[in-house]
CSV table of N, CA and C and ligand atoms in Angstrom, one decimal:
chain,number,residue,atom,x,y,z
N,1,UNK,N,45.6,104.7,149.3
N,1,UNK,CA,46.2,103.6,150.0
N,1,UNK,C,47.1,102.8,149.1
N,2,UNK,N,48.3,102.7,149.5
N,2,UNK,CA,49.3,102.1,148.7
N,2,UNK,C,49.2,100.5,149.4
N,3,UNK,N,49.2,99.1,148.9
N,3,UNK,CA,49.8,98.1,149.4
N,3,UNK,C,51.2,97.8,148.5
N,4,UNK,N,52.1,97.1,148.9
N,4,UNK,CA,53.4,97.6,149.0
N,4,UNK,C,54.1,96.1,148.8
N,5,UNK,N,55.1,95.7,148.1
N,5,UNK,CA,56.2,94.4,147.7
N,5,UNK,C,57.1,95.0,147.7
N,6,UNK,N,58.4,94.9,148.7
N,6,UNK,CA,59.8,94.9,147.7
N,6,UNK,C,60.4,94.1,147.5
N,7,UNK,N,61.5,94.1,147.0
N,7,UNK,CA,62.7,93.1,147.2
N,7,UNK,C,64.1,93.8,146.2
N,8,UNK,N,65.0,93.1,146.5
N,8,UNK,CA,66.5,94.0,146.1
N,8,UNK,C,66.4,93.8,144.5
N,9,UNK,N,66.7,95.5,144.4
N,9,UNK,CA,66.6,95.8,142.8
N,9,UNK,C,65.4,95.7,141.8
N,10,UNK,N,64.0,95.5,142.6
N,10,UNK,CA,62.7,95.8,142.4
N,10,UNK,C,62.9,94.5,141.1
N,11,UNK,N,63.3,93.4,141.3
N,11,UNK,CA,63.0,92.5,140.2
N,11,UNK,C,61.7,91.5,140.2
N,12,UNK,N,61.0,91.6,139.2
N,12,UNK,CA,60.1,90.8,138.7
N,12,UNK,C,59.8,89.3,138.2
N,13,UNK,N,60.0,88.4,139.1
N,13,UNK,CA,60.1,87.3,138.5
N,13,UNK,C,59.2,86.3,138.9
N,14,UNK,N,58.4,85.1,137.8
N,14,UNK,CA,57.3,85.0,138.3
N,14,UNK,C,57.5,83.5,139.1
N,15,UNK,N,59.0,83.2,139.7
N,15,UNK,CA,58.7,81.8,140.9
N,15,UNK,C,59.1,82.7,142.0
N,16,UNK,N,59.0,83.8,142.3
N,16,UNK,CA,59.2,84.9,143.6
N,16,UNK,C,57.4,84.5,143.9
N,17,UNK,N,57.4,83.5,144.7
N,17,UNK,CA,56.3,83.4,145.6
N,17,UNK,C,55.9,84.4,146.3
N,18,UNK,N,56.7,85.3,147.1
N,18,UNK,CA,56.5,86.6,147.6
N,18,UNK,C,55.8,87.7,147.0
N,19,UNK,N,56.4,87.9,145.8
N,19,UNK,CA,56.0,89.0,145.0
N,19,UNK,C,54.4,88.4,144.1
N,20,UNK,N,54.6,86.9,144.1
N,20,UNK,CA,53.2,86.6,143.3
N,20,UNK,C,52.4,86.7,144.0
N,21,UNK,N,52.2,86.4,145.4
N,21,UNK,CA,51.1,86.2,146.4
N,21,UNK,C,50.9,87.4,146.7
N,22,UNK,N,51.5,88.4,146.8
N,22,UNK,CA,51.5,90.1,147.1
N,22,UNK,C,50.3,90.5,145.5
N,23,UNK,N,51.2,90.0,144.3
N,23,UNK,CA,50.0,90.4,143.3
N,23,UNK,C,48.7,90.1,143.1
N,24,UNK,N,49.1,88.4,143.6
N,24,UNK,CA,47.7,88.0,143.2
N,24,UNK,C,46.4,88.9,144.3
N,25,UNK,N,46.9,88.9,145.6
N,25,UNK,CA,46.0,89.2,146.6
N,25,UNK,C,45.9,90.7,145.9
N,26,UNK,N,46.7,91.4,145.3
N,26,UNK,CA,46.3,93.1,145.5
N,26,UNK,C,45.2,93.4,144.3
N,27,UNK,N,45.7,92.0,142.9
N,27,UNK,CA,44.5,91.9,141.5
N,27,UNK,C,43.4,91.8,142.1
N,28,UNK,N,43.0,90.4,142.8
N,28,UNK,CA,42.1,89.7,142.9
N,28,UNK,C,41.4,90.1,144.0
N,29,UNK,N,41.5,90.4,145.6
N,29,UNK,CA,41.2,90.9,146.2
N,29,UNK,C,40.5,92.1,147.0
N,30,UNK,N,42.3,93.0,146.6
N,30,UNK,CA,42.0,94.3,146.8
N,30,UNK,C,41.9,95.0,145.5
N,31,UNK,N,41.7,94.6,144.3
N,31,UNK,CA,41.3,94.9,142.8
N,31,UNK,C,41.6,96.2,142.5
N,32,UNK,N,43.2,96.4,143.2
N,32,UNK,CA,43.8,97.4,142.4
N,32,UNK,C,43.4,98.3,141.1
N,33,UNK,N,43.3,99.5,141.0
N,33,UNK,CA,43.6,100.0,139.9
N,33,UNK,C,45.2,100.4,139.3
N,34,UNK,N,45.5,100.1,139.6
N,34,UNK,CA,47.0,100.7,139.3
N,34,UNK,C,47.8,99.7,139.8
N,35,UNK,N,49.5,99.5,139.6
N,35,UNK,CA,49.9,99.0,139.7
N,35,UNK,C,51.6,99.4,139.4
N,36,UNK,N,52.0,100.1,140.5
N,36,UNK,CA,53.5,100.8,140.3
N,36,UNK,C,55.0,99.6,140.4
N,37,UNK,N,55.8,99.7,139.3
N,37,UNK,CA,56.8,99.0,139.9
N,37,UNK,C,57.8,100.5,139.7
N,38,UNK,N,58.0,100.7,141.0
N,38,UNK,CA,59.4,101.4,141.3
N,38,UNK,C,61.1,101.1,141.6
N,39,UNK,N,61.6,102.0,140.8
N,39,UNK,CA,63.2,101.5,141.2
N,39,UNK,C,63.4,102.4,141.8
N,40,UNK,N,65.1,102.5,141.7
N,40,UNK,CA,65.4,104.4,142.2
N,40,UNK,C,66.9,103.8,141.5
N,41,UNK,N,67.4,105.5,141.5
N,41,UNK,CA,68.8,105.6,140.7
N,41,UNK,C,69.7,105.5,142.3
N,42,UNK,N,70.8,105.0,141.5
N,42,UNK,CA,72.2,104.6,143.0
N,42,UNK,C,71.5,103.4,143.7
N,43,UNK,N,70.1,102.5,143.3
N,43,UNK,CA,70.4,101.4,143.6
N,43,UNK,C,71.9,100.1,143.7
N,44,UNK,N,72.3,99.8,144.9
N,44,UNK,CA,73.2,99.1,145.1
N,44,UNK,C,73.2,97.2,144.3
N,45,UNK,N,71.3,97.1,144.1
N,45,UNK,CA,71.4,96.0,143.6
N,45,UNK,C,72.1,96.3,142.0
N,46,UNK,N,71.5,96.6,141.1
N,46,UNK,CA,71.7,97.2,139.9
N,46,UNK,C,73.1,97.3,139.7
N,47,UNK,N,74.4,98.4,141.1
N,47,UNK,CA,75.2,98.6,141.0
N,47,UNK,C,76.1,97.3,140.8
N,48,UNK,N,75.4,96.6,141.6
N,48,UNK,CA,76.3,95.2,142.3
N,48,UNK,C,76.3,94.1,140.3
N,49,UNK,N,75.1,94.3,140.0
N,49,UNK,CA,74.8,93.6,138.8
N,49,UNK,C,75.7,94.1,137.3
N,50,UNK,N,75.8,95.5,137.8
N,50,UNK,CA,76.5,96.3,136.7
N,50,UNK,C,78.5,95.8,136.8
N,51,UNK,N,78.7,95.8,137.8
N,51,UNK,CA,80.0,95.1,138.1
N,51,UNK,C,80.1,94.1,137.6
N,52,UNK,N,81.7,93.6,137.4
N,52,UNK,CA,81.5,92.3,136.4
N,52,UNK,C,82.2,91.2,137.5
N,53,UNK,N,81.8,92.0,138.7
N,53,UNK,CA,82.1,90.8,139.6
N,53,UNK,C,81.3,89.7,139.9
N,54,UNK,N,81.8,88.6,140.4
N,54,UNK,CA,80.6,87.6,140.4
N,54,UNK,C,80.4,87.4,141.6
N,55,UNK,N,79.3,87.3,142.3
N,55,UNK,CA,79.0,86.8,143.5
N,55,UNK,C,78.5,85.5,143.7
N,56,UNK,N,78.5,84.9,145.0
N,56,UNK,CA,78.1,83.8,145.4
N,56,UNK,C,76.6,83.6,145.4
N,57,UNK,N,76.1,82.3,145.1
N,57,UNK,CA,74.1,82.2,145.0
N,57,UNK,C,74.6,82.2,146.6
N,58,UNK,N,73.1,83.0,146.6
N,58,UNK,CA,72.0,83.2,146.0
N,58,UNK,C,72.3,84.7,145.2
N,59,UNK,N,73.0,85.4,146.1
N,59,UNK,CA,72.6,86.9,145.5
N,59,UNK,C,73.2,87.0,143.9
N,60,UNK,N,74.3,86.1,143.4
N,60,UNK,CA,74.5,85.8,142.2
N,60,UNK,C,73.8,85.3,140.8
N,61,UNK,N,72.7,84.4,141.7
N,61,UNK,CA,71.8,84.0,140.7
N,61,UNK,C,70.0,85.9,140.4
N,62,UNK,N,70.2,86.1,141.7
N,62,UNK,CA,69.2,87.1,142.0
N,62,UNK,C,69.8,88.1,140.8
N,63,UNK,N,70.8,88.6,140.9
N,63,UNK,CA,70.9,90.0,140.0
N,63,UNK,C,71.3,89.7,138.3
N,64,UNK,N,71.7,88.2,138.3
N,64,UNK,CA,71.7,87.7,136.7
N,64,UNK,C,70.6,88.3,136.5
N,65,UNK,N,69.6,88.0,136.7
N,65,UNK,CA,68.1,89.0,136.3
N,65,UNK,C,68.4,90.4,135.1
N,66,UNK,N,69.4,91.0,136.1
N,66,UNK,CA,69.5,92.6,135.7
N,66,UNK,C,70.6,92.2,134.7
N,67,UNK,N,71.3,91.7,134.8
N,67,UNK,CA,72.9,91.2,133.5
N,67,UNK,C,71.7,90.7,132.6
N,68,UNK,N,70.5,90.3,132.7
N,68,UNK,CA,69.9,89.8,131.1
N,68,UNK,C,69.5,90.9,130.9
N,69,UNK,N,68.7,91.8,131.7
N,69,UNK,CA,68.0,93.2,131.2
N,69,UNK,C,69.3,94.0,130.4
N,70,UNK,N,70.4,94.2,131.0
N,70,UNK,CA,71.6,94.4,130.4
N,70,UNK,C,72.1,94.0,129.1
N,71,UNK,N,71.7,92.6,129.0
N,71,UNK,CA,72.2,91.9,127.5
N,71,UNK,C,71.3,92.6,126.6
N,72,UNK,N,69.8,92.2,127.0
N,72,UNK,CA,68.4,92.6,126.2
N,72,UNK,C,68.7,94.0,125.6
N,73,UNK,N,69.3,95.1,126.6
N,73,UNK,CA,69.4,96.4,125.9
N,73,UNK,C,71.0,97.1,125.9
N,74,UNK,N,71.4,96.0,125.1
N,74,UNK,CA,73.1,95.7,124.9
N,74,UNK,C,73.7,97.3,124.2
N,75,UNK,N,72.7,97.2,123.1
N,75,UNK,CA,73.2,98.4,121.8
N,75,UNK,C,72.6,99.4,122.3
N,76,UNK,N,71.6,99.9,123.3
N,76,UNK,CA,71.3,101.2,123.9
N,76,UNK,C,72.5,101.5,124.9
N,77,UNK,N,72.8,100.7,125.7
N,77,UNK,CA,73.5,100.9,126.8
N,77,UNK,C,74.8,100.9,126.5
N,78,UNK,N,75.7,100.3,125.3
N,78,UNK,CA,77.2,100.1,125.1
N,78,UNK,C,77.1,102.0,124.3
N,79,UNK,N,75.9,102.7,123.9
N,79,UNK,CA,76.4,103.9,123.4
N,79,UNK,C,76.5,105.0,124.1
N,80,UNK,N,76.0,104.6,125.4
N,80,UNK,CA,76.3,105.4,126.7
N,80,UNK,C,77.9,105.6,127.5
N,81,UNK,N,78.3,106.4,127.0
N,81,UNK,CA,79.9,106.6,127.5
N,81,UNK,C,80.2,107.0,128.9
N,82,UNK,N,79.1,107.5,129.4
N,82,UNK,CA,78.9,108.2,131.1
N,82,UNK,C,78.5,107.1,131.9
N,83,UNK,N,80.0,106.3,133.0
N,83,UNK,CA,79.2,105.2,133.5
N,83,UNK,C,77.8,105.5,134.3
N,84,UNK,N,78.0,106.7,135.0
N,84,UNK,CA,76.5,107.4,135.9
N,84,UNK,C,75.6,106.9,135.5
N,85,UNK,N,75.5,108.0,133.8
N,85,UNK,CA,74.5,107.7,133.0
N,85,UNK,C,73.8,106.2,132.6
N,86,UNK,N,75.1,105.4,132.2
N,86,UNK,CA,75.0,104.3,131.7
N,86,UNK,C,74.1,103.2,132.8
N,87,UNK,N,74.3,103.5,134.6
N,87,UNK,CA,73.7,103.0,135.4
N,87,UNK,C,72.2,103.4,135.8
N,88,UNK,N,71.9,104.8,135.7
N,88,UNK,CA,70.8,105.4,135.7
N,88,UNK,C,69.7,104.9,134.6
N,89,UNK,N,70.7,104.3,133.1
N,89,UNK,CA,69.4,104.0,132.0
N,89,UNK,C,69.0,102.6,132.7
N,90,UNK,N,70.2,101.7,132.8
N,90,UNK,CA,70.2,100.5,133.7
N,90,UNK,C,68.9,100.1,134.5
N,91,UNK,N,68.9,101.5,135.6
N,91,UNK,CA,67.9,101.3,136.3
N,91,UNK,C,66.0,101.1,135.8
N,92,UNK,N,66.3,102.4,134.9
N,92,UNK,CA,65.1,102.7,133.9
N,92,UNK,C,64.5,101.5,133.4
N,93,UNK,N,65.5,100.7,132.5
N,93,UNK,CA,65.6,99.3,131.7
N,93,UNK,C,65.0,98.6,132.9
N,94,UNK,N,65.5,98.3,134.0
N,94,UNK,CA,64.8,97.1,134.7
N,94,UNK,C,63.4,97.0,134.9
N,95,UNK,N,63.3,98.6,135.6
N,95,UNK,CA,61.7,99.3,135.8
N,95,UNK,C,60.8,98.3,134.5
N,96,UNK,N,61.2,98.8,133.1
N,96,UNK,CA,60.4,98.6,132.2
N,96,UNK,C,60.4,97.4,132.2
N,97,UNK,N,60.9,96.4,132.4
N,97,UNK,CA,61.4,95.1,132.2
N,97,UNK,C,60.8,94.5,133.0
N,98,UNK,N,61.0,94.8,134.2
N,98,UNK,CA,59.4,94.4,135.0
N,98,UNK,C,58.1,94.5,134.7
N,99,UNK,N,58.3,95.9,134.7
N,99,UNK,CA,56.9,96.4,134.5
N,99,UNK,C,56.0,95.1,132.9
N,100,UNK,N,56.6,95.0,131.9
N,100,UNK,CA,56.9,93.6,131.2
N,100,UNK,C,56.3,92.4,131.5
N,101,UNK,N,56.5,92.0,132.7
N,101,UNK,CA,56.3,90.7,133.6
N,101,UNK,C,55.6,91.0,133.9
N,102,UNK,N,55.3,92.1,134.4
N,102,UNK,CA,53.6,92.1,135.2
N,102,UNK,C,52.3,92.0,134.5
N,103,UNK,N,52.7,92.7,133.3
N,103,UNK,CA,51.5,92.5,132.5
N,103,UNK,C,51.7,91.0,131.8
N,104,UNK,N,52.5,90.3,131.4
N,104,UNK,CA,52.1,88.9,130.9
N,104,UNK,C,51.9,88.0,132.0
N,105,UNK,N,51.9,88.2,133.5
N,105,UNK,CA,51.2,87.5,134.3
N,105,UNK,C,49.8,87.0,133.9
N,106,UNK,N,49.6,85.9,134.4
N,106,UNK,CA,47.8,85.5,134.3
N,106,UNK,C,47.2,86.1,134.8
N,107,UNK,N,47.9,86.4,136.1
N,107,UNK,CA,46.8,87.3,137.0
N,107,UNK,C,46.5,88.5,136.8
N,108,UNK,N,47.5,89.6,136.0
N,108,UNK,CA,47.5,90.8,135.5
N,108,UNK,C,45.9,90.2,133.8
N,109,UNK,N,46.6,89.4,133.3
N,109,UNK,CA,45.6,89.3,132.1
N,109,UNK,C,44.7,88.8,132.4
N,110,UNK,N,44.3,88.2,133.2
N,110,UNK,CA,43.2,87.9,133.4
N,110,UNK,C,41.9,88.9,133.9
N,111,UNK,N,42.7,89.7,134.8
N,111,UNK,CA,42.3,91.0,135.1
N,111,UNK,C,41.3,91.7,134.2
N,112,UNK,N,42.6,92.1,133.2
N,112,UNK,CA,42.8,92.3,132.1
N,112,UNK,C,41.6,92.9,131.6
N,113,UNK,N,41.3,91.5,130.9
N,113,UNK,CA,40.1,91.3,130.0
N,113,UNK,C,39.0,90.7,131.0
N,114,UNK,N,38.6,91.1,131.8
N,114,UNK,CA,37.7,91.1,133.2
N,114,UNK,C,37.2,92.8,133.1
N,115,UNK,N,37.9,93.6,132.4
N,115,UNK,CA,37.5,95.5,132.6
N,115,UNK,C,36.2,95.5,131.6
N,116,UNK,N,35.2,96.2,132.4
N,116,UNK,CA,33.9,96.8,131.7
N,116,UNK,C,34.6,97.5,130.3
N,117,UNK,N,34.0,97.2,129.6
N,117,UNK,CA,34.4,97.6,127.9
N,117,UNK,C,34.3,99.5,127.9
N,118,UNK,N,32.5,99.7,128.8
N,118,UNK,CA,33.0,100.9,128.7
N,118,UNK,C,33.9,101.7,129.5
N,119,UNK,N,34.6,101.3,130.2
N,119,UNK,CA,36.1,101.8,131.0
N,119,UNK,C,36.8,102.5,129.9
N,120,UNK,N,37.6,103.5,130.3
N,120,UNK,CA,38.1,104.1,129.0
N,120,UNK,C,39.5,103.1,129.0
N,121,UNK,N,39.9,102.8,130.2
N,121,UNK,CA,40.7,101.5,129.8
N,121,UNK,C,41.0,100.6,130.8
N,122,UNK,N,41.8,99.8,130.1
N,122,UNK,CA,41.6,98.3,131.0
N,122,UNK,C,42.2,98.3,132.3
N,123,UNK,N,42.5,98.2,133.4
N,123,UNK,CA,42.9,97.8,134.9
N,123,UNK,C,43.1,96.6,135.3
N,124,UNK,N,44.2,96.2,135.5
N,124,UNK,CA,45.1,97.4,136.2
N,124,UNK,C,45.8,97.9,135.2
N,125,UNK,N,46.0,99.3,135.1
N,125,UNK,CA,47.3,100.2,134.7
N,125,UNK,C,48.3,99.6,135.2
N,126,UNK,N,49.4,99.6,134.3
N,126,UNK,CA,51.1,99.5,135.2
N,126,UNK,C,51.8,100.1,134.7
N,127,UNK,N,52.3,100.9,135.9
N,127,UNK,CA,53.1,102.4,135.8
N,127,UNK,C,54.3,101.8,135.9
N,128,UNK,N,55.5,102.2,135.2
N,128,UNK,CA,57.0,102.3,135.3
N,128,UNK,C,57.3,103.8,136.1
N,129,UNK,N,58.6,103.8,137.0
N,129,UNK,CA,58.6,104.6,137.9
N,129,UNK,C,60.0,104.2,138.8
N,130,UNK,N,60.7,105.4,138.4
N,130,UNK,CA,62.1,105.5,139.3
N,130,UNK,C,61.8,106.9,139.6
N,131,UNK,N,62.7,106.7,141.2
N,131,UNK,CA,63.0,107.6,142.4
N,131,UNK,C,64.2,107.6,142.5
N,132,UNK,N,64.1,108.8,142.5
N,132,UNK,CA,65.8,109.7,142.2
N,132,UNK,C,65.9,110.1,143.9
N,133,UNK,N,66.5,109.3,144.8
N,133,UNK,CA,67.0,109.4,146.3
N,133,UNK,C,67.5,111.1,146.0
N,134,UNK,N,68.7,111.7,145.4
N,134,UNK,CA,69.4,112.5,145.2
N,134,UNK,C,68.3,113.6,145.7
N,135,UNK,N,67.1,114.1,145.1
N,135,UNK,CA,66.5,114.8,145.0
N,135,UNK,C,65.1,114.9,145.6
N,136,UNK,N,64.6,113.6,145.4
N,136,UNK,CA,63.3,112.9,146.1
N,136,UNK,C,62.2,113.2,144.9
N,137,UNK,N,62.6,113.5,143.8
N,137,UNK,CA,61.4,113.8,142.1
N,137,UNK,C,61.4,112.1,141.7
N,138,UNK,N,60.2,111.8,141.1
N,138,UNK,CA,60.1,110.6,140.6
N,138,UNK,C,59.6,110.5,138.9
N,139,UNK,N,60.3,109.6,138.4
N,139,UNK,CA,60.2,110.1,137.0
N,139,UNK,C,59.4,109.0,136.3
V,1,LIG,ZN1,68.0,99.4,145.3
């Protein structure tokens, strides 16, 4: 059974009341073992963020998000000459970059260190994970 949050460009941020109340209930409640944050490649958020156009708030302030993931992995991504390429690591970078946030949540640490010692490890897991539309393989 998958329970499920989206929102444009799979971003993780922790005054997204949406996405917290989705975590908190799936930690605390439904006591997840796992914990997927998925992107996918040819995301139009990402694309939109990768442009040096500026949009109007809200959706302006929403994908600054990805322009900081962008700044954060400035010297990986300016040695990328292939724009494709250059957007596909993009996507990768956010994944992880969420994926990031989720674990310094309270709710994720608290979890956390709540796991029976003898578990071989702690839960929730959080998987990083992009879907490649082109093909339907997840990496
Ligand atoms: Zn998308």
């Amino acid at each position: 059974q998958v329970f499920v949050h989206r929102n444009m460009a799979n971003i993780v941020m922790p005054y997204d009341v949406n996405l917290m109340s989705c975590l908190q209930y799936a930690v605390d409640y439904l006591e997840v073992q796992h914990i997927i944050v998925c992107g996918h490649y040819s995301c139009m958020g990402i694309q939109a963020a990768f442009n040096k156009e500026n949009f109007a708030s809200p959706l302006e302030n929403w994908i600054s998000h990805i322009r900081d993931v962008y700044r954060t992995h400035l010297k990986e991504l300016e040695k990328i000459e292939d724009p494709m390429a250059k957007r596909r690591r993009l996507v990768e970078l956010n994944v992880i970059e969420s994926c990031r946030t989720v674990y310094q949540m309270s709710i994720v640490q608290n979890r956390l260190k709540q796991t029976d010692p003898v578990q071989p490890f702690a839960t929730p897991r959080i998987h990083a994970v992009v879907y490649d539309v082109a093909d339907g393989t997840l990496k």
